[in-house]
């Protein structure tokens, strides 16, 4: 308290400047024009400083941006200098949000050439069918709009979902399933229920930004495990766990996001054994397993789970209608019960109408649709890969994905990814910079491109625009 | 760790029994039939033991139930004795869910006579109009089903909502609003962002169960403030804050849930002054202010807030279509930005289609509809009150509410509320027992009846069935 007051006093006297999420700096000028200058660099994504003294740190993009505005491209409609004084107390108001890359990088406004989301273009989705089901429900069962749903999700929909889980080798009854508002909510529910300050969470490196954010928000100690083409390096994981036993291991074993790698069957088994011996939880996030290009991927880890160690998550809305926010979480025993209690406290359950609107499609037409979707996505991926092969400058590397929605590009070290991102933005091209897929947000030389977010021709035009940029940025000075 | 291992060892040897959420007990028998006996009482809702050794405690109903199943009336489809061993490790798997009354008491399955939810019967709701809007959107803009929405919520809907906030004296632009999946999510986002272990949260006594659960889940130190007919006793709050400065004050100042009391204008001002002097946050939860029976309630606390201390929450779905899960949160400065980051991590934003489906009604027909709804609810409340006056046994007390959906009944101390609840259940009557509206879940002699959840005649029949039960339970032995 004394230190805090001393800082406040120094600030009042104009001797120091406090910058939200950054820290304190000696004032460069006493004449009151501190607003115009920028100091320091971000420390986005640092772990170990969960509860922050001066509000949260929303991070920066880790690519050398200095002192950038905390809300790039967003106009809050408030005059910053005017409100700074009135809301000044808020800067000292402690929070538990140490990192929020998702919020900053998930751009819902479509760029002209959108490669940044792992999403499927609406032209490929069965929106007509789902819309018709919704229209019918609204006419025949309007009371669905007034009913609070079962916290666990509609029973009939859960029953239908169990059939699809069986294709992943998972034989569970509807009682072991919960419906969530997308997988994001599923990850969040697990984290809020089981992860607290200092708990050890292991994840692949690189991993899904939204998961990193959620675990960081719970104050977890996140430990990254390197990958190779067979997925997470279980040998290294084992060594790491020797030193620091895991509370939870988060993995996307199939067509991993962002790298695209698939964990081998042998590693899946070893991972499960490890979880059993440490009596810890595995979150198996499985958004892409239906989207294979050649042969079906290995069975899910959950399919081998006898003792309820695996919380399995499968998104349905991602491949049907992302705006419908519909995923299922499968878990057994106490674990699911506790997650259901957390779901109740979060939002009292999701909209029932939407659950029932996707039900008939998932029940009757999902498999046939998925067959068509797979071949459409494969053709896109191949066209993207062909263009890359022809036009990508030398030194750019990638592996052809076996499924999923993304290409994970390794760029030569001479490329400054942040600078490339800015130049691309000016041409209306968006992609995900690799740094946000890492816990510490180090500088990386990777970018993720989704080849499914746009119409095919648009995607190709975007790649043809991006490649020359990439070449230019390689001639820049080495960092 | 050592203690934990010692307990595990004792359990393995059959000397003690660990019961999930209850604790450890000396084993009554070594012959393995421990499953058949029940031990101890619940310690539901205790604060101060946030991080639990042996999993979570889902509480009990505080009315003398002993060793009841943790999931009353719910069949998980798993054979308990069979799965107990396989999933045994889960019992030791630590969580952060010390209390989950909401999950236990929020019964989405309609009882024949449902008085337990603060909800409006579907016959009074504009489901047809909202359904028509949805049908039109599905036909004309199917891509809405595929689009991820803005995390903060659709801009146009937020603009429409600002108009309604002005009727509560709140002049804010759409930039200061966020759309949430019901107010429950709003409370949850505030808690996860700003409340952590040991932070002091003040709330009215009694208060909303769902809020108590959420703050308990964050490990808050919850401090209850007594009320009178002018709402929270600010004089007592002030004294309490002297000893323990508040991080956050949660209040439902208008037609409070569950008591129905409305905070006086003077207290609203004093509360705001207190928040200013402690640089803390007020959550003003305002579900009912449109549902006044005589004259409009005093202006919201938010309307007097100059420095961004108040996070104001207004539910739209509660009065329009509860299943649509649609509320708005108004906050200023950094506070809203941080809440938006938390919303992103929770669920990537709510379904856009539903946001746009309620938009035209909120824009054009809300005020006229609300006028009719108020008079319908007032007539129901009066009919319920008339029946109570005629048939309630002597010693039962209540105040006529000035607005909202609930009657808060004080029963004579001779009534065992838990027993009354069980007898009523057998007749298909549901209500909320007062104990879940308290932090420590003490035995209380209050129950909450919602007069709006059923059709009017059904509500009356339910009351006529409940009153004799009440009378009978008064002749029972005193606790």
CSV table of N, CA and C in Angstrom, one decimal, chain B residues 74-179:
chain,number,residue,atom,x,y,z
B,74,UNK,N,-31.0,-36.4,-10.7
B,74,UNK,CA,-30.3,-36.4,-12.0
B,74,UNK,C,-29.7,-37.8,-12.2
B,75,UNK,N,-30.0,-38.4,-13.3
B,75,UNK,CA,-29.4,-39.7,-13.5
B,75,UNK,C,-28.3,-39.5,-14.5
B,76,UNK,N,-27.1,-39.7,-14.1
B,76,UNK,CA,-25.9,-39.5,-15.0
B,76,UNK,C,-25.7,-40.7,-15.9
B,77,UNK,N,-26.5,-41.8,-15.7
B,77,UNK,CA,-26.4,-42.9,-16.6
B,77,UNK,C,-25.2,-43.8,-16.2
B,78,UNK,N,-24.5,-43.5,-15.0
B,78,UNK,CA,-23.4,-44.2,-14.7
B,78,UNK,C,-23.7,-45.0,-13.4
B,79,UNK,N,-23.3,-46.2,-13.4
B,79,UNK,CA,-23.5,-47.0,-12.1
B,79,UNK,C,-22.5,-46.5,-11.1
B,80,UNK,N,-23.0,-45.9,-10.0
B,80,UNK,CA,-22.1,-45.3,-9.1
B,80,UNK,C,-21.0,-46.2,-8.5
B,81,UNK,N,-21.5,-47.4,-8.1
B,81,UNK,CA,-20.5,-48.2,-7.4
B,81,UNK,C,-19.5,-48.8,-8.4
B,82,UNK,N,-19.9,-49.0,-9.6
B,82,UNK,CA,-19.0,-49.5,-10.6
B,82,UNK,C,-18.0,-48.5,-11.1
B,83,UNK,N,-18.4,-47.3,-11.2
B,83,UNK,CA,-17.5,-46.2,-11.7
B,83,UNK,C,-16.7,-45.6,-10.6
B,84,UNK,N,-17.1,-45.9,-9.3
B,84,UNK,CA,-16.4,-45.3,-8.2
B,84,UNK,C,-14.9,-45.6,-8.2
B,85,UNK,N,-14.6,-46.9,-8.5
B,85,UNK,CA,-13.2,-47.3,-8.5
B,85,UNK,C,-12.5,-46.7,-9.7
B,86,UNK,N,-13.1,-46.9,-10.9
B,86,UNK,CA,-12.4,-46.5,-12.1
B,86,UNK,C,-12.1,-45.0,-12.1
B,87,UNK,N,-13.1,-44.2,-11.6
B,87,UNK,CA,-12.9,-42.8,-11.6
B,87,UNK,C,-12.4,-42.3,-10.2
B,88,UNK,N,-11.9,-43.2,-9.4
B,88,UNK,CA,-11.6,-42.8,-8.0
B,88,UNK,C,-10.6,-41.7,-7.9
B,89,UNK,N,-9.7,-41.6,-8.8
B,89,UNK,CA,-8.7,-40.5,-8.8
B,89,UNK,C,-9.3,-39.2,-8.8
B,90,UNK,N,-10.5,-39.1,-9.5
B,90,UNK,CA,-11.2,-37.8,-9.7
B,90,UNK,C,-11.5,-37.2,-8.3
B,91,UNK,N,-11.8,-38.0,-7.3
B,91,UNK,CA,-12.2,-37.5,-6.0
B,91,UNK,C,-11.1,-36.6,-5.4
B,92,UNK,N,-9.9,-36.9,-5.7
B,92,UNK,CA,-8.8,-36.1,-5.2
B,92,UNK,C,-8.4,-35.0,-6.1
B,93,UNK,N,-9.0,-34.9,-7.2
B,93,UNK,CA,-8.6,-33.9,-8.2
B,93,UNK,C,-9.2,-32.6,-7.8
B,94,UNK,N,-8.3,-31.7,-7.4
B,94,UNK,CA,-8.7,-30.4,-6.8
B,94,UNK,C,-9.4,-29.5,-7.8
B,95,UNK,N,-10.4,-28.8,-7.3
B,95,UNK,CA,-11.1,-27.8,-8.2
B,95,UNK,C,-11.3,-26.5,-7.5
B,96,UNK,N,-11.9,-25.6,-8.2
B,96,UNK,CA,-12.2,-24.3,-7.6
B,96,UNK,C,-13.7,-23.9,-7.7
B,97,UNK,N,-14.5,-24.9,-7.3
B,97,UNK,CA,-15.9,-24.8,-7.3
B,97,UNK,C,-16.5,-25.0,-5.9
B,98,UNK,N,-16.3,-24.0,-5.0
B,98,UNK,CA,-16.7,-24.4,-3.6
B,98,UNK,C,-18.2,-24.4,-3.4
B,99,UNK,N,-19.0,-23.8,-4.3
B,99,UNK,CA,-20.4,-23.7,-4.1
B,99,UNK,C,-21.1,-23.7,-5.4
B,100,UNK,N,-22.1,-24.4,-5.5
B,100,UNK,CA,-22.8,-24.4,-6.8
B,100,UNK,C,-24.3,-24.6,-6.6
B,101,UNK,N,-24.9,-23.7,-5.8
B,101,UNK,CA,-26.3,-23.8,-5.5
B,101,UNK,C,-27.2,-23.6,-6.7
B,102,UNK,N,-26.7,-22.7,-7.6
B,102,UNK,CA,-27.5,-22.3,-8.8
B,102,UNK,C,-27.8,-23.6,-9.6
B,103,UNK,N,-26.7,-24.4,-9.8
B,103,UNK,CA,-26.8,-25.6,-10.6
B,103,UNK,C,-27.7,-26.6,-9.9
B,104,UNK,N,-27.8,-26.6,-8.6
B,104,UNK,CA,-28.7,-27.5,-7.9
B,104,UNK,C,-30.1,-27.0,-7.9
B,105,UNK,N,-30.3,-25.7,-7.8
B,105,UNK,CA,-31.6,-25.2,-7.5
B,105,UNK,C,-32.4,-24.7,-8.7
B,106,UNK,N,-31.6,-24.5,-9.8
B,106,UNK,CA,-32.2,-23.9,-11.0
B,106,UNK,C,-32.8,-25.0,-11.8
B,107,UNK,N,-34.1,-25.3,-11.6
B,107,UNK,CA,-34.7,-26.5,-12.2
B,107,UNK,C,-35.3,-26.1,-13.5
B,108,UNK,N,-34.7,-26.5,-14.6
B,108,UNK,CA,-35.2,-26.0,-15.9
B,108,UNK,C,-36.4,-26.9,-16.3
B,109,UNK,N,-36.6,-28.0,-15.7
B,109,UNK,CA,-37.8,-28.8,-16.0
B,109,UNK,C,-38.9,-28.2,-15.3
B,110,UNK,N,-40.0,-27.9,-16.0
B,110,UNK,CA,-41.1,-27.2,-15.3
B,110,UNK,C,-41.8,-28.2,-14.4
B,111,UNK,N,-42.0,-27.7,-13.2
B,111,UNK,CA,-42.9,-28.4,-12.2
B,111,UNK,C,-44.3,-28.1,-12.7
B,112,UNK,N,-45.3,-28.8,-12.2
B,112,UNK,CA,-46.6,-28.5,-12.6
B,112,UNK,C,-47.0,-27.1,-12.1
B,113,UNK,N,-46.6,-26.8,-10.9
B,113,UNK,CA,-46.8,-25.5,-10.3
B,113,UNK,C,-45.5,-24.9,-10.0
B,114,UNK,N,-45.0,-24.1,-11.0
B,114,UNK,CA,-43.6,-23.6,-10.9
B,114,UNK,C,-43.6,-22.2,-10.4
B,115,UNK,N,-43.1,-22.0,-9.2
B,115,UNK,CA,-42.9,-20.7,-8.5
B,115,UNK,C,-41.4,-20.4,-8.3
B,116,UNK,N,-40.5,-21.3,-8.9
B,116,UNK,CA,-39.1,-21.2,-8.4
B,116,UNK,C,-38.2,-20.3,-9.2
B,117,UNK,N,-38.5,-20.1,-10.5
B,117,UNK,CA,-37.7,-19.2,-11.3
B,117,UNK,C,-38.3,-17.8,-11.3
B,118,UNK,N,-37.5,-16.8,-11.3
B,118,UNK,CA,-38.0,-15.4,-11.6
B,118,UNK,C,-38.1,-15.2,-13.1
B,119,UNK,N,-39.2,-15.7,-13.6
B,119,UNK,CA,-39.4,-15.8,-15.1
B,119,UNK,C,-40.8,-15.4,-15.5
B,120,UNK,N,-41.0,-15.0,-16.7
B,120,UNK,CA,-42.3,-14.6,-17.2
B,120,UNK,C,-42.8,-15.7,-18.1
B,121,UNK,N,-44.1,-16.0,-17.9
B,121,UNK,CA,-44.7,-17.1,-18.7
B,121,UNK,C,-44.7,-16.7,-20.2
B,122,UNK,N,-44.5,-17.8,-21.0
B,122,UNK,CA,-44.3,-17.5,-22.4
B,122,UNK,C,-45.5,-16.9,-23.1
B,123,UNK,N,-46.7,-17.1,-22.5
B,123,UNK,CA,-47.9,-16.4,-23.1
B,123,UNK,C,-47.8,-14.9,-23.0
B,124,UNK,N,-47.0,-14.4,-22.2
B,124,UNK,CA,-46.9,-12.9,-22.1
B,124,UNK,C,-45.8,-12.3,-22.9
B,125,UNK,N,-45.0,-13.2,-23.5
B,125,UNK,CA,-43.8,-12.7,-24.2
B,125,UNK,C,-44.0,-12.5,-25.7
B,126,UNK,N,-43.3,-11.6,-26.3
B,126,UNK,CA,-43.5,-11.4,-27.8
B,126,UNK,C,-42.7,-12.3,-28.6
B,127,UNK,N,-43.0,-13.6,-28.4
B,127,UNK,CA,-42.2,-14.7,-29.1
B,127,UNK,C,-42.5,-14.7,-30.6
B,128,UNK,N,-43.8,-14.3,-30.9
B,128,UNK,CA,-44.2,-14.3,-32.3
B,128,UNK,C,-43.4,-13.3,-33.1
B,129,UNK,N,-43.3,-12.1,-32.6
B,129,UNK,CA,-42.6,-11.0,-33.3
B,129,UNK,C,-41.1,-11.3,-33.4
B,130,UNK,N,-40.5,-11.8,-32.3
B,130,UNK,CA,-39.1,-12.1,-32.4
B,130,UNK,C,-38.9,-13.3,-33.4
B,131,UNK,N,-39.8,-14.2,-33.4
B,131,UNK,CA,-39.7,-15.4,-34.3
B,131,UNK,C,-39.8,-14.9,-35.7
B,132,UNK,N,-40.7,-14.0,-36.0
B,132,UNK,CA,-40.8,-13.5,-37.4
B,132,UNK,C,-39.5,-12.8,-37.8
B,133,UNK,N,-38.9,-12.1,-36.9
B,133,UNK,CA,-37.7,-11.4,-37.3
B,133,UNK,C,-36.6,-12.4,-37.6
B,134,UNK,N,-36.6,-13.5,-36.8
B,134,UNK,CA,-35.6,-14.5,-37.0
B,134,UNK,C,-35.8,-15.2,-38.3
B,135,UNK,N,-37.0,-15.6,-38.6
B,135,UNK,CA,-37.3,-16.2,-39.9
B,135,UNK,C,-36.8,-15.3,-41.1
B,136,UNK,N,-37.1,-14.0,-41.0
B,136,UNK,CA,-36.7,-13.2,-42.0
B,136,UNK,C,-35.2,-13.1,-42.2
B,137,UNK,N,-34.5,-13.0,-41.1
B,137,UNK,CA,-33.0,-13.0,-41.1
B,137,UNK,C,-32.4,-14.2,-41.7
B,138,UNK,N,-33.0,-15.4,-41.3
B,138,UNK,CA,-32.5,-16.6,-41.8
B,138,UNK,C,-32.6,-16.7,-43.3
B,139,UNK,N,-33.7,-16.2,-43.9
B,139,UNK,CA,-34.0,-16.2,-45.3
B,139,UNK,C,-33.1,-15.2,-46.0
B,140,UNK,N,-33.0,-14.0,-45.4
B,140,UNK,CA,-32.3,-12.9,-46.2
B,140,UNK,C,-30.8,-12.8,-45.9
B,141,UNK,N,-30.4,-13.2,-44.7
B,141,UNK,CA,-29.0,-13.1,-44.4
B,141,UNK,C,-28.5,-14.3,-43.7
B,142,UNK,N,-28.5,-15.5,-44.4
B,142,UNK,CA,-28.1,-16.7,-43.8
B,142,UNK,C,-26.6,-16.7,-43.4
B,143,UNK,N,-25.9,-15.8,-44.0
B,143,UNK,CA,-24.4,-15.8,-43.6
B,143,UNK,C,-24.3,-15.3,-42.1
B,144,UNK,N,-25.3,-14.8,-41.5
B,144,UNK,CA,-25.2,-14.4,-40.1
B,144,UNK,C,-25.0,-15.7,-39.2
B,145,UNK,N,-25.4,-16.8,-39.7
B,145,UNK,CA,-25.2,-18.1,-39.0
B,145,UNK,C,-23.8,-18.5,-39.0
B,146,UNK,N,-23.0,-18.0,-40.0
B,146,UNK,CA,-21.6,-18.4,-40.1
B,146,UNK,C,-20.7,-17.4,-39.5
B,147,UNK,N,-21.2,-16.2,-39.3
B,147,UNK,CA,-20.2,-15.2,-38.9
B,147,UNK,C,-20.0,-15.2,-37.4
B,148,UNK,N,-18.7,-15.1,-37.0
B,148,UNK,CA,-18.4,-14.8,-35.6
B,148,UNK,C,-18.8,-13.3,-35.4
B,149,UNK,N,-19.5,-13.0,-34.3
B,149,UNK,CA,-19.8,-11.6,-34.1
B,149,UNK,C,-18.7,-10.9,-33.4
B,150,UNK,N,-18.8,-9.6,-33.4
B,150,UNK,CA,-18.0,-8.7,-32.7
B,150,UNK,C,-18.1,-9.1,-31.2
B,151,UNK,N,-16.9,-9.2,-30.5
B,151,UNK,CA,-16.9,-9.7,-29.1
B,151,UNK,C,-17.8,-8.8,-28.3
B,152,UNK,N,-17.8,-7.5,-28.6
B,152,UNK,CA,-18.6,-6.6,-27.8
B,152,UNK,C,-20.1,-6.7,-28.1
B,153,UNK,N,-20.4,-7.4,-29.1
B,153,UNK,CA,-21.8,-7.5,-29.6
B,153,UNK,C,-22.1,-6.6,-30.8
B,154,UNK,N,-23.2,-6.9,-31.5
B,154,UNK,CA,-23.5,-6.1,-32.7
B,154,UNK,C,-23.6,-4.6,-32.4
B,155,UNK,N,-23.0,-3.8,-33.2
B,155,UNK,CA,-23.0,-2.4,-33.0
B,155,UNK,C,-24.4,-1.7,-33.0
B,156,UNK,N,-25.2,-2.2,-34.0
B,156,UNK,CA,-26.5,-1.6,-34.2
B,156,UNK,C,-27.4,-1.9,-33.0
B,157,UNK,N,-27.3,-3.2,-32.5
B,157,UNK,CA,-28.1,-3.5,-31.3
B,157,UNK,C,-27.7,-2.7,-30.1
B,158,UNK,N,-26.4,-2.5,-30.0
B,158,UNK,CA,-25.9,-1.7,-28.9
B,158,UNK,C,-26.4,-0.3,-29.0
B,159,UNK,N,-26.5,0.2,-30.2
B,159,UNK,CA,-27.0,1.6,-30.3
B,159,UNK,C,-28.5,1.6,-29.9
B,160,UNK,N,-29.3,0.6,-30.3
B,160,UNK,CA,-30.7,0.6,-29.9
B,160,UNK,C,-30.8,0.5,-28.4
B,161,UNK,N,-29.9,-0.3,-27.8
B,161,UNK,CA,-30.0,-0.4,-26.3
B,161,UNK,C,-29.7,0.9,-25.6
B,162,UNK,N,-28.8,1.7,-26.2
B,162,UNK,CA,-28.5,3.0,-25.5
B,162,UNK,C,-29.7,3.8,-25.3
B,163,UNK,N,-30.7,3.7,-26.2
B,163,UNK,CA,-32.0,4.5,-26.0
B,163,UNK,C,-32.7,4.0,-24.7
B,164,UNK,N,-32.7,2.7,-24.5
B,164,UNK,CA,-33.4,2.2,-23.3
B,164,UNK,C,-32.6,2.6,-22.0
B,165,UNK,N,-31.3,2.6,-22.1
B,165,UNK,CA,-30.5,3.0,-21.0
B,165,UNK,C,-30.8,4.5,-20.6
B,166,UNK,N,-31.1,5.3,-21.6
B,166,UNK,CA,-31.4,6.7,-21.3
B,166,UNK,C,-32.7,6.8,-20.4
B,167,UNK,N,-33.7,5.9,-20.6
B,167,UNK,CA,-34.8,5.9,-19.7
B,167,UNK,C,-34.4,5.6,-18.2
B,168,UNK,N,-33.3,5.0,-18.0
B,168,UNK,CA,-32.8,4.8,-16.7
B,168,UNK,C,-31.7,5.9,-16.3
B,169,UNK,N,-31.7,7.0,-17.1
B,169,UNK,CA,-30.9,8.1,-16.8
B,169,UNK,C,-29.4,7.9,-17.2
B,170,UNK,N,-29.2,6.9,-18.0
B,170,UNK,CA,-27.8,6.6,-18.4
B,170,UNK,C,-27.5,7.1,-19.8
B,171,UNK,N,-26.6,8.0,-19.9
B,171,UNK,CA,-26.3,8.5,-21.3
B,171,UNK,C,-24.9,8.1,-21.7
B,172,UNK,N,-24.9,7.0,-22.4
B,172,UNK,CA,-23.7,6.4,-22.8
B,172,UNK,C,-23.8,6.1,-24.3
B,173,UNK,N,-22.7,6.1,-25.0
B,173,UNK,CA,-22.7,5.7,-26.4
B,173,UNK,C,-22.6,4.1,-26.5
B,174,UNK,N,-22.9,3.6,-27.7
B,174,UNK,CA,-22.8,2.2,-27.9
B,174,UNK,C,-21.4,1.6,-27.6
B,175,UNK,N,-20.4,2.5,-27.7
B,175,UNK,CA,-19.0,2.1,-27.4
B,175,UNK,C,-18.8,1.6,-26.0
B,176,UNK,N,-19.7,2.1,-25.1
B,176,UNK,CA,-19.6,1.7,-23.7
B,176,UNK,C,-20.5,0.5,-23.3
B,177,UNK,N,-21.1,-0.1,-24.3
B,177,UNK,CA,-21.9,-1.2,-24.0
B,177,UNK,C,-21.3,-2.5,-24.5
B,178,UNK,N,-21.6,-3.6,-23.8
B,178,UNK,CA,-21.3,-4.9,-24.3
B,178,UNK,C,-22.5,-5.8,-24.2
B,179,UNK,N,-22.7,-6.7,-25.2
B,179,UNK,CA,-23.8,-7.6,-25.1
B,179,UNK,C,-23.3,-9.0,-24.5
